PDB file of C-alpha atoms in Angstrom:
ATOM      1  CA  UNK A   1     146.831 197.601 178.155  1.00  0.00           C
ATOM      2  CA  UNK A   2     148.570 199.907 180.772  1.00  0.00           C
ATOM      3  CA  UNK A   3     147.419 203.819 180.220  1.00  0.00           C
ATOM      4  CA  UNK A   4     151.185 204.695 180.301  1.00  0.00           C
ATOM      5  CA  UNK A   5     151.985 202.210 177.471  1.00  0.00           C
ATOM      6  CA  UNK A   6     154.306 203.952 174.393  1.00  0.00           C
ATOM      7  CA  UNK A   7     152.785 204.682 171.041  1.00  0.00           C
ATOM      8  CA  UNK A   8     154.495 202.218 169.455  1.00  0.00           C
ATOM      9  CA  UNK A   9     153.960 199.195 172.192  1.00  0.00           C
ATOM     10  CA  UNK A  10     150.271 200.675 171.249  1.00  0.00           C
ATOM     11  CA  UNK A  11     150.340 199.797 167.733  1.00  0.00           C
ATOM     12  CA  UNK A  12     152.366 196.664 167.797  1.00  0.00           C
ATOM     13  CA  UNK A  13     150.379 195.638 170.584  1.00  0.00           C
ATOM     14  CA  UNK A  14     147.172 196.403 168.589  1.00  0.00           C
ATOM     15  CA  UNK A  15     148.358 194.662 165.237  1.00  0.00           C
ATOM     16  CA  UNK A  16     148.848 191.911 167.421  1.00  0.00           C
ATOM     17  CA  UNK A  17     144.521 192.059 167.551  1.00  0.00           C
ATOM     18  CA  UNK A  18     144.250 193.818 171.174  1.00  0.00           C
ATOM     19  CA  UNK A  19     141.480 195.931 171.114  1.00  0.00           C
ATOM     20  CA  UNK A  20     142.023 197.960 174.120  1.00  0.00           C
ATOM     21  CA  UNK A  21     145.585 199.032 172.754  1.00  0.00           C
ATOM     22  CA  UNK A  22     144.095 200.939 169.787  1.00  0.00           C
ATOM     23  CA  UNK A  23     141.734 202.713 172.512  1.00  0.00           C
ATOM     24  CA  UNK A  24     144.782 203.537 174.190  1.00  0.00           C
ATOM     25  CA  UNK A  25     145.755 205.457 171.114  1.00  0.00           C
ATOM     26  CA  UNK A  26     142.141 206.656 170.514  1.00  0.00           C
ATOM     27  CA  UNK A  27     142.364 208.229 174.120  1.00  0.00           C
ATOM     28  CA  UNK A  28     145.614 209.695 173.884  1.00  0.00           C
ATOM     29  CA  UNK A  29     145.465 211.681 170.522  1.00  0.00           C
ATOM     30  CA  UNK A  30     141.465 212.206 169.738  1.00  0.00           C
ATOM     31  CA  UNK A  31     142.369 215.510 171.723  1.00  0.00           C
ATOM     32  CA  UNK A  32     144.608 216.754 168.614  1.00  0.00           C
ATOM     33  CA  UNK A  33     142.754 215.388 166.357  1.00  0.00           C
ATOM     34  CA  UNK A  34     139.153 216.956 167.466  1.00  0.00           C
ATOM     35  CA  UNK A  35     141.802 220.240 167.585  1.00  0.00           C
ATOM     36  CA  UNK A  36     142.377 219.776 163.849  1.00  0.00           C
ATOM     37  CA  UNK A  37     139.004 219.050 162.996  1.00  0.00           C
ATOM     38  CA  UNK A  38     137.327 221.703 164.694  1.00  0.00           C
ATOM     39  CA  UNK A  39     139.433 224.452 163.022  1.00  0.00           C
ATOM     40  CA  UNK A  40     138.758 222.841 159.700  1.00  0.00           C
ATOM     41  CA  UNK A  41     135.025 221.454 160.088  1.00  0.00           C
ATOM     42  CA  UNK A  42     131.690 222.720 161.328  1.00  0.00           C
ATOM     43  CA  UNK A  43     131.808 221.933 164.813  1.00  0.00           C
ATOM     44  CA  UNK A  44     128.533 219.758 164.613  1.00  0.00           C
ATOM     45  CA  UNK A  45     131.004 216.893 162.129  1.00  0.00           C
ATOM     46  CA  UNK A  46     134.184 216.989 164.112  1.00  0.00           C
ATOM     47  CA  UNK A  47     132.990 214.138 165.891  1.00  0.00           C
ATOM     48  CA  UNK A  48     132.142 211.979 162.539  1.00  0.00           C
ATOM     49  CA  UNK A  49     135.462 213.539 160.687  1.00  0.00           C
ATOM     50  CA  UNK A  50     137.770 212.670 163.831  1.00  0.00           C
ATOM     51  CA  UNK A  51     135.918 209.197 164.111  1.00  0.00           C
ATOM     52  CA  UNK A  52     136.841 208.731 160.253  1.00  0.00           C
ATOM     53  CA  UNK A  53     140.263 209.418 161.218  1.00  0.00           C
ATOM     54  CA  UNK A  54     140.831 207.170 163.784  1.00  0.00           C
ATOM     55  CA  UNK A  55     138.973 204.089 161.657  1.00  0.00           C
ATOM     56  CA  UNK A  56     141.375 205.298 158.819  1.00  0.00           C
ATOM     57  CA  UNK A  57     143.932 205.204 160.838  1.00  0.00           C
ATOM     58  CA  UNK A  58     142.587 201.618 162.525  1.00  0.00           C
ATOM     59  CA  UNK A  59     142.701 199.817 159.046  1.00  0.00           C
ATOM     60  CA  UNK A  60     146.137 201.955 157.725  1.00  0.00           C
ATOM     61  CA  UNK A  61     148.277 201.028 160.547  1.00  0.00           C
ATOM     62  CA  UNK A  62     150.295 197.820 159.350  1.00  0.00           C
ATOM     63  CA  UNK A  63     151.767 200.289 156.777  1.00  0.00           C
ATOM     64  CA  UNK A  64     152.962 203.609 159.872  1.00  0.00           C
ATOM     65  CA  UNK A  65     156.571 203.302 159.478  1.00  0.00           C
ATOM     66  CA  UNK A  66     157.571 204.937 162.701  1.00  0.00           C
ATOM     67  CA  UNK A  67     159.898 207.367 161.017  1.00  0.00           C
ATOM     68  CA  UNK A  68     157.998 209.532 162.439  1.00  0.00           C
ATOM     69  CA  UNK A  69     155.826 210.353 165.865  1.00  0.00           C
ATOM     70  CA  UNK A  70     152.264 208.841 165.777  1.00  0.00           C
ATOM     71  CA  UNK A  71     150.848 212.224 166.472  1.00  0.00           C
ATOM     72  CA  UNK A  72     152.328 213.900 163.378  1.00  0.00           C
ATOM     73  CA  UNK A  73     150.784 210.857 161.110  1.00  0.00           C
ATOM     74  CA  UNK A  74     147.157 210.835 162.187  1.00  0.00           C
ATOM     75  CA  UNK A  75     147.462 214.761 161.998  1.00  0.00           C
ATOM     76  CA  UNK A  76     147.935 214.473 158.285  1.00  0.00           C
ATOM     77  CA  UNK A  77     145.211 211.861 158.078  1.00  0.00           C
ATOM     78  CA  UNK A  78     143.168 214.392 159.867  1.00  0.00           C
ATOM     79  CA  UNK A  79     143.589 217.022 157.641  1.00  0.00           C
ATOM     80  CA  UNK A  80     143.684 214.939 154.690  1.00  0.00           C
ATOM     81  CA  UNK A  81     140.250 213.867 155.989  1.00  0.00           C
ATOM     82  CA  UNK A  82     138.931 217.696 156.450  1.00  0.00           C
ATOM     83  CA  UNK A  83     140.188 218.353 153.017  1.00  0.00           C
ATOM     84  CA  UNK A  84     138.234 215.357 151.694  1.00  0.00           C
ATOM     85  CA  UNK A  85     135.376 216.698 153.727  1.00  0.00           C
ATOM     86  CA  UNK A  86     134.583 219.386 151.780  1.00  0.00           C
ATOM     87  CA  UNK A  87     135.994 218.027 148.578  1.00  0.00           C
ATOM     88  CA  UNK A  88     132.370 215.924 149.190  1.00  0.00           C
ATOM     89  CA  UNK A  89     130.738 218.394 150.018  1.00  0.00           C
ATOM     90  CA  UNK A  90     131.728 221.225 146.924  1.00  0.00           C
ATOM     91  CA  UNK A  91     131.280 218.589 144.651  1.00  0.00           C
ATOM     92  CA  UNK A  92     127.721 217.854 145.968  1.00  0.00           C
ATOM     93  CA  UNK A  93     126.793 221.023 146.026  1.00  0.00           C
ATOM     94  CA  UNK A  94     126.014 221.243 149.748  1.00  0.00           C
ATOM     95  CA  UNK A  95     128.310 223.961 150.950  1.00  0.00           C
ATOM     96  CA  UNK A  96     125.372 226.632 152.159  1.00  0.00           C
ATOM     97  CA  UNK A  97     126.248 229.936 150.296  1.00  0.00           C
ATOM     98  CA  UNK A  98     123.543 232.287 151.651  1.00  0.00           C
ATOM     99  CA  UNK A  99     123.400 236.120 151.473  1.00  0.00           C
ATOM    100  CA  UNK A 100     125.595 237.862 155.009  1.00  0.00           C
ATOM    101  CA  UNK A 101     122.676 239.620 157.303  1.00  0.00           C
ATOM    102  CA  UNK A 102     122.580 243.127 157.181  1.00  0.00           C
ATOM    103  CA  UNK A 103     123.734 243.336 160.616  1.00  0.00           C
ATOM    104  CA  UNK A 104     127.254 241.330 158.857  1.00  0.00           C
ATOM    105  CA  UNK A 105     127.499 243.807 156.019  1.00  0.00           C
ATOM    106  CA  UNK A 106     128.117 246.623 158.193  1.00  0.00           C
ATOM    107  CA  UNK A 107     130.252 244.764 160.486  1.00  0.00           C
ATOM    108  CA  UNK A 108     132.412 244.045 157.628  1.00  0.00           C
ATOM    109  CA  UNK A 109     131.856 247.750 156.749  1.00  0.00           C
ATOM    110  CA  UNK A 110     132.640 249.089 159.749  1.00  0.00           C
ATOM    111  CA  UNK A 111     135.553 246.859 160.254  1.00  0.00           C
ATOM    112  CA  UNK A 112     137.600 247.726 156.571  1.00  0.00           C
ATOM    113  CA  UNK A 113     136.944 251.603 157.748  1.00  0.00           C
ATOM    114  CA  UNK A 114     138.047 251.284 161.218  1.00  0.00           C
ATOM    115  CA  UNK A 115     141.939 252.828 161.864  1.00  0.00           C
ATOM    116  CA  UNK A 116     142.883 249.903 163.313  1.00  0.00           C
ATOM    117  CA  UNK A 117     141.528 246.024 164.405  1.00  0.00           C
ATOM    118  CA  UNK A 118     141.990 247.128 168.041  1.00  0.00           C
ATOM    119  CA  UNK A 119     138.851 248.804 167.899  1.00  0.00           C
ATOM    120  CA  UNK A 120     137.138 245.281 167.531  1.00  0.00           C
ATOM    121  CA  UNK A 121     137.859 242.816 170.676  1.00  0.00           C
ATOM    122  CA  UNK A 122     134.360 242.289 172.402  1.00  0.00           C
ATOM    123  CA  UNK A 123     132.625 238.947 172.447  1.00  0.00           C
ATOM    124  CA  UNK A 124     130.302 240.407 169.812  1.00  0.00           C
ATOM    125  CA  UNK A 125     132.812 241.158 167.614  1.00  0.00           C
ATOM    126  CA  UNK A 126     134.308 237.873 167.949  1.00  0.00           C
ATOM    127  CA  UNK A 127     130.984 235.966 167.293  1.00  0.00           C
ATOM    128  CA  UNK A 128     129.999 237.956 164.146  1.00  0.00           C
ATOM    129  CA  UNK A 129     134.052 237.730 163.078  1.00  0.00           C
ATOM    130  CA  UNK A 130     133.820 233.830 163.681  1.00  0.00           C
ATOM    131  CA  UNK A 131     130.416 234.481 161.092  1.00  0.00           C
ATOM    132  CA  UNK A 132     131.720 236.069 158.526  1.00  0.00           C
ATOM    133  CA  UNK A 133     135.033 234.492 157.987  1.00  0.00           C
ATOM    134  CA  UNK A 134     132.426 231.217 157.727  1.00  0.00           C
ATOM    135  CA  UNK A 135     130.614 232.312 155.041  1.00  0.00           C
ATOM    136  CA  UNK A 136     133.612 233.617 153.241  1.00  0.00           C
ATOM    137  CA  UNK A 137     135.312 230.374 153.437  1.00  0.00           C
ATOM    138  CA  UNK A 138     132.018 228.478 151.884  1.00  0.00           C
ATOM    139  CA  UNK A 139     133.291 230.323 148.647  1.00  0.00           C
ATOM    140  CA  UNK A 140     136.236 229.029 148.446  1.00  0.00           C
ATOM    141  CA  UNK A 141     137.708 226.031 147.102  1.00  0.00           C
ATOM    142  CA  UNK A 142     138.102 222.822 149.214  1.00  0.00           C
ATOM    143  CA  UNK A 143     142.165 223.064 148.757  1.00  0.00           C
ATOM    144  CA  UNK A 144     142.428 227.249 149.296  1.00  0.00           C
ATOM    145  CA  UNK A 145     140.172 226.445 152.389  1.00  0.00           C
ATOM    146  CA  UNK A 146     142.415 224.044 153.613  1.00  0.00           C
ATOM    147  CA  UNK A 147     145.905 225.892 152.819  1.00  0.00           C
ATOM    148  CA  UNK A 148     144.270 229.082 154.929  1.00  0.00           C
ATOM    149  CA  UNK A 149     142.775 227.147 157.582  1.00  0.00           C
ATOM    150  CA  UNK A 150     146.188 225.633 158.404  1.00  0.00           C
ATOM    151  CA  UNK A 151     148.523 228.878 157.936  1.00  0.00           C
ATOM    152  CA  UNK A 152     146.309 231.618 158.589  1.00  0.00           C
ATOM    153  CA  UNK A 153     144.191 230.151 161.656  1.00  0.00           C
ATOM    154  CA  UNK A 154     146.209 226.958 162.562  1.00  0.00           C
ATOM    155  CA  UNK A 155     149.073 229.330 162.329  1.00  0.00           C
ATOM    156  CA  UNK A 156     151.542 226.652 160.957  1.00  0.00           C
ATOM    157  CA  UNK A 157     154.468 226.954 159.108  1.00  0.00           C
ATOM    158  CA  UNK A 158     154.343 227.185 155.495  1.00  0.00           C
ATOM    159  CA  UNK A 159     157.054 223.983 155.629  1.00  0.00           C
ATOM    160  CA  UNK A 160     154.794 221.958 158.014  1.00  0.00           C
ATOM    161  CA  UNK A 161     151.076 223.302 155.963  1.00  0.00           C
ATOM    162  CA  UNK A 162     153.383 221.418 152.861  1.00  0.00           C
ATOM    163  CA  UNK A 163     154.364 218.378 154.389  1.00  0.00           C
ATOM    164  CA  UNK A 164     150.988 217.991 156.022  1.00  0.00           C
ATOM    165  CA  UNK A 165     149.358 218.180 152.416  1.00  0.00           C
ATOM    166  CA  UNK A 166     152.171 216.382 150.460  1.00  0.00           C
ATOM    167  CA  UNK A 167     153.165 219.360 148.196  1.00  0.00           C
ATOM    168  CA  UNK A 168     156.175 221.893 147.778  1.00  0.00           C
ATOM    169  CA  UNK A 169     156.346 224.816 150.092  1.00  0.00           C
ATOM    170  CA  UNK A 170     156.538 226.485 146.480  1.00  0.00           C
ATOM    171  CA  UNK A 171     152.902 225.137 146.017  1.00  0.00           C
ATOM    172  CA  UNK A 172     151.479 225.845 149.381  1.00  0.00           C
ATOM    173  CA  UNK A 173     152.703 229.836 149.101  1.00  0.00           C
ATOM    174  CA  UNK A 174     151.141 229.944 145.510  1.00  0.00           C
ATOM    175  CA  UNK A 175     148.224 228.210 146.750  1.00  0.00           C
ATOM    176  CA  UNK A 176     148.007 230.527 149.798  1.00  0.00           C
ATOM    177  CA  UNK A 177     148.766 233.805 147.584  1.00  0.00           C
ATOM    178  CA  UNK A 178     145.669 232.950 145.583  1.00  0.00           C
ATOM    179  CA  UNK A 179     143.303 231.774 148.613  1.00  0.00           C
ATOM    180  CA  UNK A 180     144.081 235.786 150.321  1.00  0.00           C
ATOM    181  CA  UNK A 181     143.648 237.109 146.896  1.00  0.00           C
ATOM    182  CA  UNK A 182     140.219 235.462 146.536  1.00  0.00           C
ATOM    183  CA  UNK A 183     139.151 235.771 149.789  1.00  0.00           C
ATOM    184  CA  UNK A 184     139.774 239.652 149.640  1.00  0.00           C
ATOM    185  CA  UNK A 185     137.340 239.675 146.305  1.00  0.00           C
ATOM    186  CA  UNK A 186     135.020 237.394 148.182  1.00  0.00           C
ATOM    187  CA  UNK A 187     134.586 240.978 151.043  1.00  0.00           C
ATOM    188  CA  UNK A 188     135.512 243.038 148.490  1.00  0.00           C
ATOM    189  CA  UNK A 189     131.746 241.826 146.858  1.00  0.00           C
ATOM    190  CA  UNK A 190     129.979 241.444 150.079  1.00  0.00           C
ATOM    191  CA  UNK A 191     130.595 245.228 150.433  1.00  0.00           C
ATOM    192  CA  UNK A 192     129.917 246.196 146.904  1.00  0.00           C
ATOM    193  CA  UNK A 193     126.702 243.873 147.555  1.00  0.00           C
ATOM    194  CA  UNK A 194     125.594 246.060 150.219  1.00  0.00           C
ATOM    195  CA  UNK A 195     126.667 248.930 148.613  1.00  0.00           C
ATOM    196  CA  UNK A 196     124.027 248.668 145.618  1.00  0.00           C
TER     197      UNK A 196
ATOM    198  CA  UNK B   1     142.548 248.933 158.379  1.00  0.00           C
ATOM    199  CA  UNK B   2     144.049 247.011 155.847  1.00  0.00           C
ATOM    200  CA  UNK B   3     143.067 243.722 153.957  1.00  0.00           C
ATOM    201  CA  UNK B   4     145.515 241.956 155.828  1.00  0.00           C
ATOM    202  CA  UNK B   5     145.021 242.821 159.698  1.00  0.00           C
ATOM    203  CA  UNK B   6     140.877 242.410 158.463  1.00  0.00           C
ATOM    204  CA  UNK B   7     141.777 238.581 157.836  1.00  0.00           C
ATOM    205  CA  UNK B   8     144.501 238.465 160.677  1.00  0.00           C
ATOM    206  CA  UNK B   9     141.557 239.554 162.821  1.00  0.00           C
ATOM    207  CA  UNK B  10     139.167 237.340 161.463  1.00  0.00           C
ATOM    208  CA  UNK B  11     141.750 234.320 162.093  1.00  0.00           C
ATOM    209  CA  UNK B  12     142.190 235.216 165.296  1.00  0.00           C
ATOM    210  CA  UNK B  13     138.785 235.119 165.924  1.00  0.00           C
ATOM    211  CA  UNK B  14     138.366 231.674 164.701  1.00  0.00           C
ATOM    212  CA  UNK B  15     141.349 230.556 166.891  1.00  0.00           C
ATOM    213  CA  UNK B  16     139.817 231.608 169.837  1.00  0.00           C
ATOM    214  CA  UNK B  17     136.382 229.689 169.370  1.00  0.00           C
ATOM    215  CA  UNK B  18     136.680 226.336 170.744  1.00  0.00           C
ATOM    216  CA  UNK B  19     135.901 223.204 169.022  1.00  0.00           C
ATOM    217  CA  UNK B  20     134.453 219.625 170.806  1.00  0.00           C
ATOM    218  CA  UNK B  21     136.247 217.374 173.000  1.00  0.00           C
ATOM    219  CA  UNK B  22     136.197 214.384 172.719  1.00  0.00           C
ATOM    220  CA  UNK B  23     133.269 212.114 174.802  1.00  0.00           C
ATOM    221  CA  UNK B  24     133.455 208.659 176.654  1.00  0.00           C
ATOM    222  CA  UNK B  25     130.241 207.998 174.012  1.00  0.00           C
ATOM    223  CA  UNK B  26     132.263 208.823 171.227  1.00  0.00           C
ATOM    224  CA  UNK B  27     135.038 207.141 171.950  1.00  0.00           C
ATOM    225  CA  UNK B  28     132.987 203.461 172.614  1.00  0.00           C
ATOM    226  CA  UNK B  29     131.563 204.816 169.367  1.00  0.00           C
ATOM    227  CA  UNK B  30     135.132 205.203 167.602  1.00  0.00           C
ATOM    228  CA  UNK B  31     136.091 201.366 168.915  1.00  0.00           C
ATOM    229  CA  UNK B  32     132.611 199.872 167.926  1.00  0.00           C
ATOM    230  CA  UNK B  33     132.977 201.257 164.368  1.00  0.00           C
ATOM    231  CA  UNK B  34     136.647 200.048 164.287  1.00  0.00           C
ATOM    232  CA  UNK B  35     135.567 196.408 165.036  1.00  0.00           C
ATOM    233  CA  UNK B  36     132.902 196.709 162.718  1.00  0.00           C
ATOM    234  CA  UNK B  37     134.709 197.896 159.777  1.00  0.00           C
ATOM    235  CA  UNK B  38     136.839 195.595 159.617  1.00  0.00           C
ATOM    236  CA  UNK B  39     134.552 192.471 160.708  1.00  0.00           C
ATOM    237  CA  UNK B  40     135.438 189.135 159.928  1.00  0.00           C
ATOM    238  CA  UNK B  41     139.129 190.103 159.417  1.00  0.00           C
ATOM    239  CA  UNK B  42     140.445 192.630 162.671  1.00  0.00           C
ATOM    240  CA  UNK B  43     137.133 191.439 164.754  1.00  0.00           C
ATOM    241  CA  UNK B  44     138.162 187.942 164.066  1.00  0.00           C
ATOM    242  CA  UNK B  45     141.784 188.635 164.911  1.00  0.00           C
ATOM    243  CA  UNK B  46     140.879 190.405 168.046  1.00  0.00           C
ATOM    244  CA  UNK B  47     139.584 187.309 169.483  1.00  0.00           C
ATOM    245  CA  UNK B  48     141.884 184.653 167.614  1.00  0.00           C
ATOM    246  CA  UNK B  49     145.401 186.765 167.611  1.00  0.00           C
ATOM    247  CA  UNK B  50     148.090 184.521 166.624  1.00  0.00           C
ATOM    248  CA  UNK B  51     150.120 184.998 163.324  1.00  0.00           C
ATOM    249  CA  UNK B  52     147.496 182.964 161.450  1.00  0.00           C
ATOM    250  CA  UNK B  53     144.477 185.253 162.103  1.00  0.00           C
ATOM    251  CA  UNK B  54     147.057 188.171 161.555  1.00  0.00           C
ATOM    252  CA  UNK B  55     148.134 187.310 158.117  1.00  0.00           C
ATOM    253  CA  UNK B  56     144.488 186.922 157.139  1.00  0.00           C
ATOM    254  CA  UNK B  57     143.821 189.987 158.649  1.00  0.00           C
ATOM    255  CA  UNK B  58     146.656 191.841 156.747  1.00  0.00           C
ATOM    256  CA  UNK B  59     145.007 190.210 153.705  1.00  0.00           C
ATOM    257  CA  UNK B  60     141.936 191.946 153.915  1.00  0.00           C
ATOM    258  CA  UNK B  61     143.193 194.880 155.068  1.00  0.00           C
ATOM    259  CA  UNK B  62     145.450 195.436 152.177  1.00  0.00           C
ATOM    260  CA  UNK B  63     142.299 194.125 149.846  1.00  0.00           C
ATOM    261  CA  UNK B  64     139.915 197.017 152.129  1.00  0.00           C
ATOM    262  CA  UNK B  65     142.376 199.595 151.662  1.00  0.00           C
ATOM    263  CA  UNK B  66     142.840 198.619 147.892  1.00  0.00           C
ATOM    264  CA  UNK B  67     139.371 199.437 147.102  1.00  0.00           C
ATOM    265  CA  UNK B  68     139.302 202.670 148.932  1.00  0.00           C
ATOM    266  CA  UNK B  69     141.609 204.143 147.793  1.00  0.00           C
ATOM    267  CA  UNK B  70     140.459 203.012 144.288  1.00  0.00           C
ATOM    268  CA  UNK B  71     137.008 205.023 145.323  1.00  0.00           C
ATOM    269  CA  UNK B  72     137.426 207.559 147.433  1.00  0.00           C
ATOM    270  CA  UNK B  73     140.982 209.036 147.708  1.00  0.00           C
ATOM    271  CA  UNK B  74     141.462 208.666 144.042  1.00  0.00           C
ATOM    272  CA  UNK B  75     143.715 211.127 142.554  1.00  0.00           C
ATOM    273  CA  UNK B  76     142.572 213.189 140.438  1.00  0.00           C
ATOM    274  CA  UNK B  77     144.544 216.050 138.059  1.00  0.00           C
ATOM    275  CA  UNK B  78     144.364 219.599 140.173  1.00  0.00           C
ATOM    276  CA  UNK B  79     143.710 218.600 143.711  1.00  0.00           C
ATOM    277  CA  UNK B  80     145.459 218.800 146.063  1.00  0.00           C
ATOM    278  CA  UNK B  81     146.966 215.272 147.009  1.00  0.00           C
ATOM    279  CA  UNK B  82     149.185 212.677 145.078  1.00  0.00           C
ATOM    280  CA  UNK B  83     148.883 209.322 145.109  1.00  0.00           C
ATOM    281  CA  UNK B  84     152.135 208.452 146.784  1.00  0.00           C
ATOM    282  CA  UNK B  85     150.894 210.453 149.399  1.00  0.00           C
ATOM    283  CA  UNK B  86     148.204 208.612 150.080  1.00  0.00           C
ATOM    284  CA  UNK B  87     150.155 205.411 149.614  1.00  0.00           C
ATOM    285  CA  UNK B  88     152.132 206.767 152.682  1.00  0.00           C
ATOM    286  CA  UNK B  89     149.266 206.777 154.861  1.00  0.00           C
ATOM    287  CA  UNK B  90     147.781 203.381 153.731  1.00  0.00           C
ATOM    288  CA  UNK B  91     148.342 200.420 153.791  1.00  0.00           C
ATOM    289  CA  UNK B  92     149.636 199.582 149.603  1.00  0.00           C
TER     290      UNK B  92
END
């Protein structure tokens, strides 16, 4: 299968059984895909979500209609499959939900007193930024996880966070609203935590 | 600051960090797994082709996807994705 081969010679060409026509498409979008991912994921199961992608993708494709790019349709199967992600892992009780360090607490501290977030662009305050949204986001639900992740970090639209999850832009600001709301009480107890 | 530039900076944050590419091992691992899963129906039609081997392939793939979405992208009331999505992505 030539490298410079369409998407949609790709597919047809793999529904016709050749194999190295869905590696074609394997090459040419796992990029976006691991993107997804690793804004939604741990970064140590991007590689098994984004390979549960592409074999979801692998036995869905008779049904891609084409109305659409390729791209944008394993996209929502990728974030379909982050959401299921930790939809498993909420319901099995596996999502870690230990105590912030000490070191943390103030951060957070420090941070909600500072004037301004400008005061808070080295590495360090990246790393332990990167830390505590983590933990904060292990308290949330599987779908206000995934609503944030996609507008608030992903920076997408609310119009394409909606058509990416199949629901109203009506739902996805409600859904947003409440995933801010509870992920300001979520610091608002790590402080108080610290505070007692 | 305020609530909101405290989350706007802890977004940004997380944009910054930067997630996996993709390997050459994970990729033979992707196309191993994709033979696999579908063995004695895609694997088959890999090395038959022909409109024979692809009906029976289409078969099982509609029976494959039939039962997983029966087990694990079942609706259920208050998440977050309806059924007819899902029907859009697979195969029934």
């Amino acid at each position: 299968m030539r490298e410079d081969a369409s998407d949609d010679e790709a597919i047809s060409r793999t529904l016709e059984g050749d194999r190295s026509a869905f590696e074609t498409l394997v090459r040419r979008h796992a990029p976006a895909v691991f993107r997804v991912a690793g804004r939604h994921v741990p970064a140590d199961e991007v590689e098994n979500v984004a390979q549960e992608v592409f074999l979801e993708a692998f036995r869905s494709l008779g049904s891609f209609r084409k109305e659409s790019p390729f791209e944008h349709w394993i996209v929502r199967i990728a974030v379909r499959a982050c959401y299921r992600y930790w939809r498993g892992r909420y319901r099995a009780k596996e999502i870690p939900i230990s105590a912030l360090s000490a070191e943390h607490q103030r951060w957070i501290e420090g941070a909600l007193a500072a004037e301004s977030a400008r005061e808070f662009t080295t590495a360090a305050d990246r790393k332990a930024a990167v830390e505590v949204l983590r933990q904060a986001m292990n308290r949330l639900k599987p779908e206000e996880r995934t609503v944030l992740t996609l507008v608030a970090i992903e920076e997408r639209s609310i119009a394409e966070a909606a058509k990416l999850l199949g629901l109203t832009s009506v739902n996805v600001k409600v859904r947003l609203f409440r995933s801010r709301r509870r992920l300001r009480e979520v610091f608002e107890r790590i402080v108080a935590g610290e505070r007692k | 600051m305020k609530p909101e530039e405290f989350e706007k900076l802890l977004c940004a944050a997380a944009r910054e960090s930067t997630a996996p590419e993709p390997s050459e091992r994970w990729v033979e691992n992707v196309m191993r797994a994709a033979v696999h899963s579908s063995a004695g129906e895609t694997g088959t039609r890999m090395q038959l082709g022909g409109w024979a081997s692809c009906s029976v392939a289409l078969a099982c793939v509609v029976l494959f996807a039939g039962s997983y979405l029966n087990q694990d992208t079942r609706w259920e009331e208050d998440e977050l994705l309806p059924p007819e999505e899902y029907e859009e992505i697979s195969l029934l």
